[in-house]
PDB file of C-alpha atoms and ligand atoms in Angstrom:
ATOM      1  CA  UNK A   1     -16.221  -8.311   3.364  1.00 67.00           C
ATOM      2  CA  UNK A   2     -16.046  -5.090   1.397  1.00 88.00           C
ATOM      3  CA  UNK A   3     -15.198  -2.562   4.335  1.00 89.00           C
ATOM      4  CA  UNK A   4     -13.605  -1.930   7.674  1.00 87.00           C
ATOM      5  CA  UNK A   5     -12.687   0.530   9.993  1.00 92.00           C
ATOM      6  CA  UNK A   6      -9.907   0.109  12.778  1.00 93.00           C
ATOM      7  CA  UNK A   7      -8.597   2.803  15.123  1.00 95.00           C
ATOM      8  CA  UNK A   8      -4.435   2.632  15.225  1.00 96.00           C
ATOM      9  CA  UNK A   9      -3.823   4.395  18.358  1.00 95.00           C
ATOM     10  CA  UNK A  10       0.113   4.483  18.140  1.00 97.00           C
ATOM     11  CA  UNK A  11       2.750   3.610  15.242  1.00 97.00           C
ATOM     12  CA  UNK A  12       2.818  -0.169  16.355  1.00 96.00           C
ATOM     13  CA  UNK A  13      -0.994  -0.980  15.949  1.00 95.00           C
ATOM     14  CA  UNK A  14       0.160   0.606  12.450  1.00 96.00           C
ATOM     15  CA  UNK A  15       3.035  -2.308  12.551  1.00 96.00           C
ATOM     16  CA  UNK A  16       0.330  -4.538  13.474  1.00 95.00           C
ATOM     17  CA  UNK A  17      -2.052  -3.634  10.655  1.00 95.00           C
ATOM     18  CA  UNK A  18       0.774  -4.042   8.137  1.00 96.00           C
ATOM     19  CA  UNK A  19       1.816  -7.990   9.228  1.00 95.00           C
ATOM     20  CA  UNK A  20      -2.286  -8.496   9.288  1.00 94.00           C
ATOM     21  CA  UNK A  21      -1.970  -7.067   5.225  1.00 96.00           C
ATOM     22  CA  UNK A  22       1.047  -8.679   4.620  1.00 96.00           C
ATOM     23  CA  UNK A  23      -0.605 -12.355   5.659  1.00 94.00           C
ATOM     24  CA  UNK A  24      -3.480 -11.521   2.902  1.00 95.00           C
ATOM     25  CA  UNK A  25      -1.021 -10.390   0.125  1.00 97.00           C
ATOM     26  CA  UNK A  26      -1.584 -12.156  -2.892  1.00 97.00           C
ATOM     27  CA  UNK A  27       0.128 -12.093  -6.004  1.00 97.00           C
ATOM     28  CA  UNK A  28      -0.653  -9.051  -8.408  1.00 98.00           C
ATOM     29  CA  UNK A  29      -2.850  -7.185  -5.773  1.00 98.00           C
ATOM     30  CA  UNK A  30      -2.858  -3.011  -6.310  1.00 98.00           C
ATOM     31  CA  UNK A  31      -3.695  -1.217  -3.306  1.00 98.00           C
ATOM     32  CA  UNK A  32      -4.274   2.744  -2.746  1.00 98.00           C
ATOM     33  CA  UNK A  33      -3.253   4.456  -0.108  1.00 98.00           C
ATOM     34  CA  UNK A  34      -4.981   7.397   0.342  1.00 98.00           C
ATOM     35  CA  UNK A  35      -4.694  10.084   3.235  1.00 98.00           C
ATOM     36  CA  UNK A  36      -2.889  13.562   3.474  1.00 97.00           C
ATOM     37  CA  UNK A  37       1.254  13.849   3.654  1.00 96.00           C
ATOM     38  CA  UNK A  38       1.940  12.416   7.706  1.00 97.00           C
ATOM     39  CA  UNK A  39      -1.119  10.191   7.494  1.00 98.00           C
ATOM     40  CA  UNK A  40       1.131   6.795   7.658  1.00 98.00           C
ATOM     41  CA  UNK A  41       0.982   5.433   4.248  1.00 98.00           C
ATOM     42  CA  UNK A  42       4.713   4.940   4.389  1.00 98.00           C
ATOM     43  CA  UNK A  43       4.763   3.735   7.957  1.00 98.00           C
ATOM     44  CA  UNK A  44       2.037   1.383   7.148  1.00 98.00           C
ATOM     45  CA  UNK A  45       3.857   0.050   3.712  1.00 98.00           C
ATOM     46  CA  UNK A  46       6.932  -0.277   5.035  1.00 98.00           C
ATOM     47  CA  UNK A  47       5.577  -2.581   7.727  1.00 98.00           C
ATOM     48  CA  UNK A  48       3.936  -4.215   5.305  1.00 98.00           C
ATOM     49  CA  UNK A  49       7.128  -5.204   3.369  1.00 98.00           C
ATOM     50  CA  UNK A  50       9.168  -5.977   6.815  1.00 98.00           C
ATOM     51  CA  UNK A  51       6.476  -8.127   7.800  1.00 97.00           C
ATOM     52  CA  UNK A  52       6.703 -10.091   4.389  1.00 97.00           C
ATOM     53  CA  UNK A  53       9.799 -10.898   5.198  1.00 96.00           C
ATOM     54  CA  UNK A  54      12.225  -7.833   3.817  1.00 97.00           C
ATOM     55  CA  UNK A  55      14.823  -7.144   5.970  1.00 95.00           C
ATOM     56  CA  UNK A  56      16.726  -3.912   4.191  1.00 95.00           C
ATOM     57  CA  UNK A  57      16.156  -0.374   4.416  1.00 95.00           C
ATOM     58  CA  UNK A  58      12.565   0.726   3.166  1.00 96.00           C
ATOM     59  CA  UNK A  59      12.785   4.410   1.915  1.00 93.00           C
ATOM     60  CA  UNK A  60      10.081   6.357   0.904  1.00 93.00           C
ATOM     61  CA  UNK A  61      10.134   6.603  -2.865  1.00 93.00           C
ATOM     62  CA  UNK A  62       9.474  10.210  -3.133  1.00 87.00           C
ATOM     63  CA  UNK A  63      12.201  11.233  -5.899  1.00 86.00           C
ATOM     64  CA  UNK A  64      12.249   7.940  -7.426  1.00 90.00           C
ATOM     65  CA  UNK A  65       8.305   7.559  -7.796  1.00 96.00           C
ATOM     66  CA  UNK A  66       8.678   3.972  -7.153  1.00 97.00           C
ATOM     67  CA  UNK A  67      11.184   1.237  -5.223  1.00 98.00           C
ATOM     68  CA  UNK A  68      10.665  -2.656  -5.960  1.00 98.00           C
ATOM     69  CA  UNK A  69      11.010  -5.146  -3.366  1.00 98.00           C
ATOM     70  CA  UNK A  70      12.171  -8.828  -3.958  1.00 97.00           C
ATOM     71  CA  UNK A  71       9.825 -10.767  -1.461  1.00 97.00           C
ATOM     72  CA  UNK A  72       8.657 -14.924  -0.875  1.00 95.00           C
ATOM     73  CA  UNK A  73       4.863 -15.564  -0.566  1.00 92.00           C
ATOM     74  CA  UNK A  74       4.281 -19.078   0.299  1.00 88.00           C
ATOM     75  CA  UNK A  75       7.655 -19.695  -1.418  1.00 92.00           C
ATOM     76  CA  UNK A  76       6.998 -18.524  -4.683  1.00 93.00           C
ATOM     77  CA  UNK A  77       9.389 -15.762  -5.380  1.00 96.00           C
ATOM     78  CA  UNK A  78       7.550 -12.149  -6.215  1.00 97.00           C
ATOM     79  CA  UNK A  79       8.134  -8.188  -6.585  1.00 98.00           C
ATOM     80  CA  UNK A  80       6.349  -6.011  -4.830  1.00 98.00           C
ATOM     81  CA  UNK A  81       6.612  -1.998  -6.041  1.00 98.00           C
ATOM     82  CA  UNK A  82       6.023   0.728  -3.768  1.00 98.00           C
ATOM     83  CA  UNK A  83       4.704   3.726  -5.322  1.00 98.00           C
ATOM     84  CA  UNK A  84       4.759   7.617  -4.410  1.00 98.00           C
ATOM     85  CA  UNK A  85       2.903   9.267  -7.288  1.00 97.00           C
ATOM     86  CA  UNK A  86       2.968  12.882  -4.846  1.00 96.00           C
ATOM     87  CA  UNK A  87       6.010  14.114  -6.794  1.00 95.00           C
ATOM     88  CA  UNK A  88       4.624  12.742 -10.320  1.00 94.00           C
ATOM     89  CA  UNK A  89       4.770  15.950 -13.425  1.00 89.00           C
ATOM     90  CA  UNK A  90       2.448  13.909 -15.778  1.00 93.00           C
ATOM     91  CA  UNK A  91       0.933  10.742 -16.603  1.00 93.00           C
ATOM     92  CA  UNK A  92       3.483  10.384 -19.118  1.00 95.00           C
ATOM     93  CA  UNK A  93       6.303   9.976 -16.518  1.00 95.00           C
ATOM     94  CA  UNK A  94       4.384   7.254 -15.347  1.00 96.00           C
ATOM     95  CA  UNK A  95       4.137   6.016 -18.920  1.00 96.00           C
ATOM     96  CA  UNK A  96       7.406   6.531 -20.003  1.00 96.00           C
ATOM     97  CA  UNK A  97       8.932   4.403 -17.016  1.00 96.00           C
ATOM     98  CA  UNK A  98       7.364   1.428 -18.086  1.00 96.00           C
ATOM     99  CA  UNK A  99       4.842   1.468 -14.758  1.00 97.00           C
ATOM    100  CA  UNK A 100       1.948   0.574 -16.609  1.00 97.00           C
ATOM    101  CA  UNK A 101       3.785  -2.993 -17.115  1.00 97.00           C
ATOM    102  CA  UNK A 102       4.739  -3.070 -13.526  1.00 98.00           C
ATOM    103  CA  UNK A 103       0.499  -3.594 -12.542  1.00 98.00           C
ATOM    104  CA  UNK A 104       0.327  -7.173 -13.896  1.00 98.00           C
ATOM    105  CA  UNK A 105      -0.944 -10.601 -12.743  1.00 96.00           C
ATOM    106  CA  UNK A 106       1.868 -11.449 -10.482  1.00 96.00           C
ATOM    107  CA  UNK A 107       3.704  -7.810  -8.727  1.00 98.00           C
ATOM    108  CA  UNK A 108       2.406  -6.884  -5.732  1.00 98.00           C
ATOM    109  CA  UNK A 109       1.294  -2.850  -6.202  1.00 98.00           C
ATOM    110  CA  UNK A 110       1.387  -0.427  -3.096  1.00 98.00           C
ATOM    111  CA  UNK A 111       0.696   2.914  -3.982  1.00 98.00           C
ATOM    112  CA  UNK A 112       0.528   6.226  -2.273  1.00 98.00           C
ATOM    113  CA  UNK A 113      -1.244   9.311  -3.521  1.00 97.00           C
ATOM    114  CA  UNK A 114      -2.835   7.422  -6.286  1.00 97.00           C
ATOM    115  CA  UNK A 115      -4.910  10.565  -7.194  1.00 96.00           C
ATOM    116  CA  UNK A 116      -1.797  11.912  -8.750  1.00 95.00           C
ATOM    117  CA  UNK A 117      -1.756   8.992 -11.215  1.00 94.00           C
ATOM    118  CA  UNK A 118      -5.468   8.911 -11.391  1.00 91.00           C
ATOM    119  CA  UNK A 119      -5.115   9.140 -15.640  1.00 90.00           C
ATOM    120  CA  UNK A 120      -3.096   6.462 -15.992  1.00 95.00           C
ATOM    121  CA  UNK A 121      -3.248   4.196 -12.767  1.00 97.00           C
ATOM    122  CA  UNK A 122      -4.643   0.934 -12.613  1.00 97.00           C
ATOM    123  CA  UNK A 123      -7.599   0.275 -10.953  1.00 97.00           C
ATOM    124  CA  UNK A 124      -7.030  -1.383  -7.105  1.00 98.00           C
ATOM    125  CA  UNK A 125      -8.269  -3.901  -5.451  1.00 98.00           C
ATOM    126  CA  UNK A 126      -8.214  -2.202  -2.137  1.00 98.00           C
ATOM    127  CA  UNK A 127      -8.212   1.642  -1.026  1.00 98.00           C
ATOM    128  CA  UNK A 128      -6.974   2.183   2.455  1.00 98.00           C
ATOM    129  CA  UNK A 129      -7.545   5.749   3.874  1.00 98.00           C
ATOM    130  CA  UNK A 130      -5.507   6.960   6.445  1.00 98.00           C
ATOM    131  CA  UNK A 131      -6.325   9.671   8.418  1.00 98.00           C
ATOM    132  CA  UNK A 132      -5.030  11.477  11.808  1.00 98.00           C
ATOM    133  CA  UNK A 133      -7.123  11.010  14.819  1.00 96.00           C
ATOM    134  CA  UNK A 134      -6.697  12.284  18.014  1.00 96.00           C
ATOM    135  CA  UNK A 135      -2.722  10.997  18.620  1.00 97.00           C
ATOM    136  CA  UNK A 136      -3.153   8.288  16.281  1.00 97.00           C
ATOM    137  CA  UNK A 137      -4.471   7.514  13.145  1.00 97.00           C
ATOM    138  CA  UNK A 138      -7.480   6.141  11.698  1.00 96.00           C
ATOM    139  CA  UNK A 139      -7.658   3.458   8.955  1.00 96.00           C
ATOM    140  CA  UNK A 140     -10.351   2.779   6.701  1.00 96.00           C
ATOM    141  CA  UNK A 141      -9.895  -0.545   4.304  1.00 96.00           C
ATOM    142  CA  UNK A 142     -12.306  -0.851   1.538  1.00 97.00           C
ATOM    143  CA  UNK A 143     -12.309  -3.500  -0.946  1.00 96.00           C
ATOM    144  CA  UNK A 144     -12.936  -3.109  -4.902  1.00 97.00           C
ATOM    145  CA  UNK A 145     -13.001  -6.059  -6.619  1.00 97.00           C
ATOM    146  CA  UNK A 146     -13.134  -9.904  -5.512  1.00 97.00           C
ATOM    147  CA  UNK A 147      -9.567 -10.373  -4.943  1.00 97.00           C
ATOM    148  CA  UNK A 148      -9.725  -7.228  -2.596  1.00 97.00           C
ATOM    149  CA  UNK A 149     -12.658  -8.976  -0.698  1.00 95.00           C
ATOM    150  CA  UNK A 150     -10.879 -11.711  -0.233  1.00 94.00           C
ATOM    151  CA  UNK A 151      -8.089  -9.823   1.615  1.00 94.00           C
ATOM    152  CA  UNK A 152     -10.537  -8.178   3.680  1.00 93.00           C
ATOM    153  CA  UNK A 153     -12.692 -11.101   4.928  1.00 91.00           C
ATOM    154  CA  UNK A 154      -8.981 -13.148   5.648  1.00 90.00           C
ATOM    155  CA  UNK A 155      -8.325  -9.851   7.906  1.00 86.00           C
ATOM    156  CA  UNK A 156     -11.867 -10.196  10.316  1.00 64.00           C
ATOM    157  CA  UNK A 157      -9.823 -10.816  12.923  1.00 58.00           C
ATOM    158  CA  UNK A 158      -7.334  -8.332  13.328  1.00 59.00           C
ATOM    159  CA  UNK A 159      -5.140  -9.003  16.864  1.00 52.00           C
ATOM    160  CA  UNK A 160      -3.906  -6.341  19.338  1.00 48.00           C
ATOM    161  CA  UNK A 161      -5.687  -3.099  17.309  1.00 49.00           C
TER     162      UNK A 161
HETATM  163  N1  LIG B   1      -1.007   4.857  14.315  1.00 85.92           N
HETATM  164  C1  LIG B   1      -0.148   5.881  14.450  1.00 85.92           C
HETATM  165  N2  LIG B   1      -0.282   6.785  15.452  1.00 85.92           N
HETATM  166  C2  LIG B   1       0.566   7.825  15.568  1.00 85.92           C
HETATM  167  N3  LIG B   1       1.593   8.063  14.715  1.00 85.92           N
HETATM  168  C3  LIG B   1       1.768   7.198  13.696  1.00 85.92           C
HETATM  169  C4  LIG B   1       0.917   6.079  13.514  1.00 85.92           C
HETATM  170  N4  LIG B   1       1.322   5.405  12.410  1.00 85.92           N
HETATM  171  C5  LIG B   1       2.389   6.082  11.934  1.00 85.92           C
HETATM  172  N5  LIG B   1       2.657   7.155  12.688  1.00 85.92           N
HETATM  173  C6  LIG B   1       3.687   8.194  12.487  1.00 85.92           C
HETATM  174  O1  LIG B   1       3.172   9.115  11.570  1.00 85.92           O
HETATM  175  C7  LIG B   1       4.164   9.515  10.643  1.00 85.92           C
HETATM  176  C8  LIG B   1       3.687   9.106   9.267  1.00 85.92           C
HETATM  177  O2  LIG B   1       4.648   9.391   8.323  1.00 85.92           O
HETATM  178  P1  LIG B   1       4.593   8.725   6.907  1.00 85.92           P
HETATM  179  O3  LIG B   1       4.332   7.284   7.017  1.00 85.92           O
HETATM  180  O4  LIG B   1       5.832   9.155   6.191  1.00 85.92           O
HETATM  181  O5  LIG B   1       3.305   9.444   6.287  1.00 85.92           O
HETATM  182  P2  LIG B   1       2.834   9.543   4.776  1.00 85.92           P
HETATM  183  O6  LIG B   1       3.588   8.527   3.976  1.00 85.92           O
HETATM  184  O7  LIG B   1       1.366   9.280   4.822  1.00 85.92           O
HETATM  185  O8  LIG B   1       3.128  10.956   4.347  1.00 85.92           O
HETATM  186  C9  LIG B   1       5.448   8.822  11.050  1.00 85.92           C
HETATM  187  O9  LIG B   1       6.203   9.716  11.812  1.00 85.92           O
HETATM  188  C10 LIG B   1       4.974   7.663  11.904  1.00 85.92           C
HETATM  189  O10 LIG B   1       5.872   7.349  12.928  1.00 85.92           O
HETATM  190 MG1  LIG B   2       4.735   8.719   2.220  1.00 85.92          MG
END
């Protein structure tokens, strides 16, 4: 499946959509999250890490540009690095911090505003875009290569959205 459209009528059908994502996660995946600033692309990542089995503090890594998280999938031990690219000066900050590196074949990339980084960024296998509708949100998932259609067509059945 390359594309899908769900309706997240409250903050825990964004929960819900997050431990759907975080059952498809597969080592070295890169997904955007596009949508303006209140959209839910930190609400949404952040359930994605707590449903892979996190069980700190997840802080938006505004300041920091990015935050890694030390997860298990299927009991192989993996990072997964949050990205915020909204506060990014250049493409060489991204350069210069050795990010580049960080989109390889086994860390787990979520990143938000990936416009920002558009010069230097890595191409993803999935774009989500996240949207305000009504109360709630909407979330468009699109895949962009075969690993992202993979995800996708393991999420058909998405419970309790
Ligand atoms: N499906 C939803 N419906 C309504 N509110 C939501 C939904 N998902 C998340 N939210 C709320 O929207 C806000 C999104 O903030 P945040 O995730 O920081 O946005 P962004 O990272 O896109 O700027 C949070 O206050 C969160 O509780
Ligand atoms: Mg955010």
């Amino acid at each position: 499946m390359q594309h899908f459209k769900t309706q997240l009528k409250n903050e825990s059908a964004t929960d819900a959509l997050g431990r759907c994502l975080a059952r498809v996660l597969v080592p070295g995946l890169v997904i955007y999250l596009h949508g303006d600033l209140g959209a839910g692309k930190t609400a949404l990542t952040r359930a994605i890490i707590h449903a892979a089995g996190y069980v700190g503090h997840v802080k938006s890594p505004t300041y920091t540009l990015a935050e890694p998280y030390e997860l298990e999938l299927d009991g192989q031990a993996l990072t997964l690095m949050h990205f915020d690219l909204y506060r990014m000066s250049s493409p060489d900050e991204f350069l210069e911090a050795g990010f580049r590196d960080v989109f390889n074949h086994s860390t787990i990339c979520i990143v938000e505003w990936p416009e920002h980084g558009a010069e230097v960024l890595p191409a993803p296998d999935l774009a989500l875009f996240l949207s305000v509708a009504g109360t709630g949100r909407l979330a468009e998932l699109q895949a962009l290569s075969d690993k992202g259609c993979a995800c996708l067509t393991q999420l058909n059945f998405l419970p309790n959205l």
